[in-house]
PDB file of C-alpha atoms in Angstrom:
ATOM      1  CA  LEU A  28      33.447  53.874  34.637  1.00 68.00           C
ATOM      2  CA  LEU A  29      32.299  54.088  31.071  1.00 77.00           C
ATOM      3  CA  SER A  30      33.800  57.527  30.679  1.00 81.00           C
ATOM      4  CA  ASP A  31      37.083  56.239  32.153  1.00 83.00           C
ATOM      5  CA  MET A  32      37.040  53.390  29.693  1.00 85.00           C
ATOM      6  CA  GLN A  33      36.392  55.699  26.752  1.00 86.00           C
ATOM      7  CA  GLY A  34      39.143  58.038  27.953  1.00 85.00           C
ATOM      8  CA  SER A  35      41.523  55.081  28.278  1.00 88.00           C
ATOM      9  CA  LYS A  36      40.588  53.851  24.809  1.00 88.00           C
ATOM     10  CA  ALA A  37      41.186  57.314  23.284  1.00 89.00           C
ATOM     11  CA  GLU A  38      44.505  57.525  25.081  1.00 90.00           C
ATOM     12  CA  PHE A  39      45.387  54.010  23.852  1.00 91.00           C
ATOM     13  CA  ASP A  40      44.489  54.933  20.267  1.00 91.00           C
ATOM     14  CA  GLN A  41      46.599  58.101  20.519  1.00 92.00           C
ATOM     15  CA  MET A  42      49.549  56.151  21.917  1.00 92.00           C
ATOM     16  CA  SER A  43      49.117  53.509  19.192  1.00 92.00           C
ATOM     17  CA  LEU A  44      49.306  56.235  16.530  1.00 93.00           C
ATOM     18  CA  THR A  45      52.366  57.744  18.209  1.00 93.00           C
ATOM     19  CA  LEU A  46      53.960  54.281  18.367  1.00 93.00           C
ATOM     20  CA  LYS A  47      53.265  53.707  14.658  1.00 93.00           C
ATOM     21  CA  LYS A  48      54.809  57.081  13.811  1.00 94.00           C
ATOM     22  CA  ILE A  49      57.882  56.309  15.944  1.00 93.00           C
ATOM     23  CA  ILE A  50      58.238  52.849  14.345  1.00 92.00           C
ATOM     24  CA  SER A  51      57.984  54.331  10.827  1.00 92.00           C
ATOM     25  CA  GLU A  52      60.548  57.022  11.731  1.00 91.00           C
ATOM     26  CA  ALA A  53      62.868  54.398  13.216  1.00 89.00           C
ATOM     27  CA  SER A  54      62.615  52.214  10.095  1.00 88.00           C
ATOM     28  CA  GLN A  55      63.302  55.298   7.945  1.00 87.00           C
ATOM     29  CA  LEU A  56      66.378  56.165  10.014  1.00 83.00           C
ATOM     30  CA  GLU A  57      67.568  52.546   9.887  1.00 83.00           C
ATOM     31  CA  SER A  58      67.408  52.579   6.087  1.00 82.00           C
ATOM     32  CA  GLN A  59      69.639  55.683   5.854  1.00 81.00           C
ATOM     33  CA  PRO A  60      73.437  55.267   6.005  1.00 76.00           C
ATOM     34  CA  LYS A  61      75.165  55.415   9.372  1.00 79.00           C
ATOM     35  CA  ASN A  62      77.892  57.912  10.325  1.00 80.00           C
ATOM     36  CA  GLU A  63      80.666  55.327   9.851  1.00 82.00           C
ATOM     37  CA  GLU A  64      79.385  54.446   6.390  1.00 82.00           C
ATOM     38  CA  LEU A  65      79.140  58.124   5.482  1.00 81.00           C
ATOM     39  CA  LEU A  66      82.703  58.760   6.685  1.00 85.00           C
ATOM     40  CA  LEU A  67      83.982  55.894   4.524  1.00 88.00           C
ATOM     41  CA  GLU A  68      82.047  57.237   1.556  1.00 88.00           C
ATOM     42  CA  VAL A  69      83.433  60.760   2.140  1.00 89.00           C
ATOM     43  CA  VAL A  70      86.998  59.400   2.277  1.00 91.00           C
ATOM     44  CA  ASP A  71      86.403  57.440  -0.931  1.00 92.00           C
ATOM     45  CA  LEU A  72      84.949  60.479  -2.704  1.00 91.00           C
ATOM     46  CA  GLU A  73      87.844  62.683  -1.550  1.00 93.00           C
ATOM     47  CA  LYS A  74      90.296  60.101  -2.895  1.00 94.00           C
ATOM     48  CA  ARG A  75      88.503  60.039  -6.268  1.00 93.00           C
ATOM     49  CA  MET A  76      88.469  63.837  -6.328  1.00 92.00           C
ATOM     50  CA  GLY A  77      92.260  63.899  -5.713  1.00 92.00           C
ATOM     51  CA  GLU A  78      92.809  61.444  -8.567  1.00 91.00           C
ATOM     52  CA  MET A  79      90.639  63.574 -10.845  1.00 90.00           C
ATOM     53  CA  ASN A  80      92.604  66.704  -9.874  1.00 88.00           C
ATOM     54  CA  ASP A  81      95.859  64.897 -10.687  1.00 88.00           C
ATOM     55  CA  SER A  82      94.563  63.809 -14.080  1.00 86.00           C
ATOM     56  CA  LEU A  83      93.334  67.354 -14.704  1.00 84.00           C
ATOM     57  CA  GLU A  84      96.805  68.728 -13.958  1.00 83.00           C
ATOM     58  CA  GLU A  85      98.360  66.126 -16.280  1.00 82.00           C
ATOM     59  CA  ALA A  86      95.932  67.129 -19.011  1.00 78.00           C
ATOM     60  CA  ARG A  87      96.800  70.794 -18.546  1.00 78.00           C
ATOM     61  CA  VAL A  88     100.536  70.040 -18.669  1.00 77.00           C
ATOM     62  CA  HIS A  89     100.006  67.874 -21.746  1.00 74.00           C
ATOM     63  CA  ALA A  90      98.121  70.642 -23.492  1.00 72.00           C
ATOM     64  CA  SER A  91     100.842  73.182 -22.681  1.00 75.00           C
ATOM     65  CA  ASN A  92     103.513  70.695 -23.829  1.00 78.00           C
ATOM     66  CA  GLU A  93     101.705  70.262 -27.140  1.00 80.00           C
ATOM     67  CA  LYS A  94     101.627  74.022 -27.522  1.00 81.00           C
ATOM     68  CA  ARG A  95     105.373  74.203 -26.792  1.00 81.00           C
ATOM     69  CA  VAL A  96     106.087  71.379 -29.248  1.00 80.00           C
ATOM     70  CA  LYS A  97     104.160  73.218 -31.958  1.00 87.00           C
ATOM     71  CA  GLN A  98     106.142  76.392 -31.226  1.00 88.00           C
ATOM     72  CA  VAL A  99     109.450  74.533 -31.389  1.00 85.00           C
ATOM     73  CA  LYS A 100     108.477  72.793 -34.648  1.00 87.00           C
ATOM     74  CA  LYS A 101     107.479  76.139 -36.137  1.00 91.00           C
ATOM     75  CA  GLY A 102     110.816  77.622 -35.046  1.00 90.00           C
ATOM     76  CA  ILE A 103     112.724  74.681 -36.543  1.00 83.00           C
ATOM     77  CA  ASP A 104     110.799  75.028 -39.800  1.00 86.00           C
ATOM     78  CA  ASN A 105     111.555  78.765 -39.922  1.00 89.00           C
ATOM     79  CA  MET A 106     115.261  78.225 -39.222  1.00 87.00           C
ATOM     80  CA  SER A 107     115.558  75.370 -41.716  1.00 82.00           C
ATOM     81  CA  SER A 108     113.848  77.414 -44.443  1.00 86.00           C
ATOM     82  CA  TYR A 109     116.273  80.260 -43.742  1.00 88.00           C
ATOM     83  CA  TRP A 110     119.144  77.720 -43.754  1.00 82.00           C
ATOM     84  CA  ARG A 111     117.995  76.296 -47.116  1.00 83.00           C
ATOM     85  CA  LYS A 112     117.745  79.797 -48.569  1.00 89.00           C
ATOM     86  CA  ARG A 113     121.284  80.716 -47.477  1.00 86.00           C
ATOM     87  CA  LYS A 114     122.692  77.393 -48.676  1.00 82.00           C
ATOM     88  CA  ARG A 115     120.996  77.848 -52.061  1.00 87.00           C
ATOM     89  CA  GLN A 116     122.441  81.365 -52.351  1.00 90.00           C
ATOM     90  CA  CYS A 117     125.937  80.118 -51.479  1.00 85.00           C
ATOM     91  CA  ILE A 118     125.735  77.254 -53.963  1.00 85.00           C
ATOM     92  CA  GLU A 119     124.503  79.629 -56.675  1.00 91.00           C
ATOM     93  CA  PHE A 120     127.417  81.963 -55.941  1.00 89.00           C
ATOM     94  CA  ILE A 121     129.979  79.161 -56.113  1.00 88.00           C
ATOM     95  CA  SER A 122     128.357  77.866 -59.326  1.00 90.00           C
ATOM     96  CA  MET A 123     128.711  81.324 -60.849  1.00 91.00           C
ATOM     97  CA  MET A 124     132.348  81.418 -59.656  1.00 90.00           C
ATOM     98  CA  GLU A 125     132.930  77.999 -61.255  1.00 89.00           C
ATOM     99  CA  GLU A 126     131.497  79.252 -64.561  1.00 90.00           C
ATOM    100  CA  ALA A 127     133.485  82.486 -64.392  1.00 91.00           C
ATOM    101  CA  THR A 128     136.784  80.734 -63.587  1.00 89.00           C
ATOM    102  CA  GLU A 129     136.144  77.990 -66.159  1.00 86.00           C
ATOM    103  CA  GLY A 130     136.380  75.159 -63.613  1.00 80.00           C
ATOM    104  CA  THR A 131     139.324  76.396 -61.530  1.00 85.00           C
ATOM    105  CA  ILE A 132     136.971  76.688 -58.580  1.00 85.00           C
ATOM    106  CA  SER A 133     134.918  73.508 -58.314  1.00 86.00           C
ATOM    107  CA  LEU A 134     131.611  73.421 -56.453  1.00 83.00           C
ATOM    108  CA  LYS A 135     132.080  69.822 -55.332  1.00 83.00           C
ATOM    109  CA  LYS A 136     135.602  70.440 -54.017  1.00 82.00           C
ATOM    110  CA  CYS A 137     134.520  73.599 -52.187  1.00 80.00           C
ATOM    111  CA  LEU A 138     131.624  71.810 -50.501  1.00 74.00           C
ATOM    112  CA  LYS A 139     133.915  68.948 -49.411  1.00 73.00           C
ATOM    113  CA  GLY A 140     136.427  71.443 -48.021  1.00 71.00           C
ATOM    114  CA  ASP A 141     139.207  70.652 -50.524  1.00 77.00           C
ATOM    115  CA  GLY A 142     138.700  73.608 -52.870  1.00 78.00           C
ATOM    116  CA  PRO A 143     140.508  76.943 -53.118  1.00 83.00           C
ATOM    117  CA  ILE A 144     137.588  78.614 -51.307  1.00 80.00           C
ATOM    118  CA  ASP A 145     137.199  77.336 -47.768  1.00 75.00           C
ATOM    119  CA  ILE A 146     133.486  77.026 -47.032  1.00 75.00           C
ATOM    120  CA  ASP A 147     131.931  75.828 -43.798  1.00 73.00           C
ATOM    121  CA  SER A 148     129.341  73.641 -45.455  1.00 70.00           C
ATOM    122  CA  ASP A 149     127.281  71.027 -43.660  1.00 71.00           C
ATOM    123  CA  GLU A 150     129.195  68.269 -45.409  1.00 72.00           C
ATOM    124  CA  ALA A 151     132.619  69.699 -44.482  1.00 73.00           C
ATOM    125  CA  ALA A 152     131.557  70.261 -40.872  1.00 77.00           C
ATOM    126  CA  VAL A 153     130.313  66.683 -40.556  1.00 80.00           C
ATOM    127  CA  VAL A 154     133.502  65.284 -42.135  1.00 79.00           C
ATOM    128  CA  GLY A 155     135.674  67.368 -39.800  1.00 81.00           C
ATOM    129  CA  ALA A 156     133.660  66.406 -36.723  1.00 83.00           C
ATOM    130  CA  THR A 157     133.814  62.713 -37.697  1.00 84.00           C
ATOM    131  CA  ALA A 158     137.591  62.854 -38.127  1.00 85.00           C
ATOM    132  CA  PHE A 159     137.993  64.633 -34.787  1.00 84.00           C
ATOM    133  CA  ALA A 160     135.769  62.122 -32.973  1.00 83.00           C
ATOM    134  CA  LYS A 161     137.684  59.170 -34.448  1.00 82.00           C
ATOM    135  CA  ARG A 162     141.039  60.702 -33.417  1.00 84.00           C
ATOM    136  CA  LYS A 163     139.704  61.360 -29.923  1.00 81.00           C
ATOM    137  CA  LYS A 164     138.352  57.817 -29.626  1.00 76.00           C
ATOM    138  CA  SER A 165     141.665  56.292 -30.731  1.00 75.00           C
ATOM    139  CA  LYS A 166     143.559  58.423 -28.172  1.00 74.00           C
ATOM    140  CA  ILE A 167     141.237  57.252 -25.401  1.00 70.00           C
ATOM    141  CA  SER A 168     141.594  53.598 -26.370  1.00 65.00           C
ATOM    142  CA  LEU A 169     145.410  53.937 -26.664  1.00 63.00           C
ATOM    143  CA  ALA A 170     145.679  55.527 -23.252  1.00 60.00           C
ATOM    144  CA  GLY A 171     143.697  52.664 -21.732  1.00 55.00           C
ATOM    145  CA  ARG A 172     142.682  54.716 -18.781  1.00 49.00           C
ATOM    146  CA  GLY A 173     140.112  57.327 -17.980  1.00 45.00           C
ATOM    147  CA  VAL A 174     136.417  57.266 -18.561  1.00 42.00           C
ATOM    148  CA  LYS A 175     135.279  56.756 -22.124  1.00 43.00           C
ATOM    149  CA  GLY A 176     132.693  59.203 -23.306  1.00 43.00           C
ATOM    150  CA  GLY A 177     133.234  61.960 -20.761  1.00 41.00           C
ATOM    151  CA  ALA A 178     130.651  63.549 -18.485  1.00 39.00           C
ATOM    152  CA  LYS A 179     126.985  62.876 -18.915  1.00 41.00           C
ATOM    153  CA  MET A 180     124.011  64.970 -18.045  1.00 40.00           C
ATOM    154  CA  GLY A 181     121.706  63.377 -15.531  1.00 41.00           C
ATOM    155  CA  GLY A 182     124.431  61.223 -13.970  1.00 42.00           C
ATOM    156  CA  ASP A 183     123.071  62.074 -10.534  1.00 44.00           C
ATOM    157  CA  GLY A 184     120.050  59.848 -11.086  1.00 43.00           C
ATOM    158  CA  SER A 185     117.733  62.806 -11.599  1.00 44.00           C
ATOM    159  CA  GLY A 186     116.293  61.248 -14.745  1.00 44.00           C
ATOM    160  CA  SER A 187     117.080  64.263 -16.922  1.00 50.00           C
ATOM    161  CA  LEU A 188     117.943  63.921 -20.603  1.00 56.00           C
ATOM    162  CA  ARG A 189     121.398  62.680 -21.504  1.00 66.00           C
ATOM    163  CA  PRO A 190     123.085  63.622 -24.778  1.00 71.00           C
ATOM    164  CA  ASP A 191     124.026  60.895 -27.219  1.00 77.00           C
ATOM    165  CA  GLU A 192     127.825  60.648 -27.246  1.00 77.00           C
ATOM    166  CA  ARG A 193     127.778  59.594 -30.889  1.00 80.00           C
ATOM    167  CA  PHE A 194     126.112  62.853 -32.052  1.00 82.00           C
ATOM    168  CA  ILE A 195     128.350  64.813 -34.458  1.00 81.00           C
ATOM    169  CA  GLY A 196     126.320  67.428 -36.279  1.00 80.00           C
ATOM    170  CA  VAL A 197     123.300  68.362 -38.348  1.00 79.00           C
ATOM    171  CA  ARG A 198     122.782  68.492 -42.093  1.00 77.00           C
ATOM    172  CA  LEU A 199     119.858  69.104 -44.418  1.00 74.00           C
ATOM    173  CA  THR A 200     118.201  66.159 -46.116  1.00 77.00           C
ATOM    174  CA  ALA A 201     117.124  66.185 -49.755  1.00 74.00           C
ATOM    175  CA  GLN A 202     113.659  67.312 -48.587  1.00 77.00           C
ATOM    176  CA  GLY A 203     115.232  70.261 -46.759  1.00 68.00           C
ATOM    177  CA  LYS A 204     114.616  68.950 -43.255  1.00 74.00           C
ATOM    178  CA  PRO A 205     117.388  69.006 -40.626  1.00 76.00           C
ATOM    179  CA  GLU A 206     118.832  65.564 -39.868  1.00 82.00           C
ATOM    180  CA  ARG A 207     121.156  64.520 -37.059  1.00 84.00           C
ATOM    181  CA  VAL A 208     124.447  62.837 -37.949  1.00 85.00           C
ATOM    182  CA  TYR A 209     125.979  60.279 -35.601  1.00 85.00           C
ATOM    183  CA  LEU A 210     129.446  58.756 -35.383  1.00 81.00           C
ATOM    184  CA  GLU A 211     129.331  55.219 -36.688  1.00 79.00           C
ATOM    185  CA  GLU A 212     131.319  52.702 -34.680  1.00 54.00           C
TER     186      GLU A 212
END
């Protein structure tokens, strides 16, 4: 009987230890997130990752756009410097002609388009384009029908750029930078 009691006590102690281990394991498992919670967390993390990928793509596009803008500005600067050089050469030539002809050929008249030498200067081109646009506008308003302004880019709702209908031409500023000229109403 004593040996049975000792055997039972040893078995009881062993089962108590096993029970304690099982309880500690169960409490450990209870403290960890459940499958449903993990699925929600995975969905949330995937959503954040998608947003980060989108912002990464925007950053890459922005960087390439900046590079393109720099290239275009460099091209504009190169063309405007070439334009200034040619204009300076033409003005020097007409000045020499004015000196050689003792004022018969006037630089100011030639640049306006009224001189004996017909020059396609920026000023003359802008004056001609302004006169043409005013004549066209008066014809449209006299007719009283038709669409004013003509066709527009992006009229299909695509959101593309639309040209300004008042744009006439380009001329160089005093600093040598190209400047847009618009028809004034």
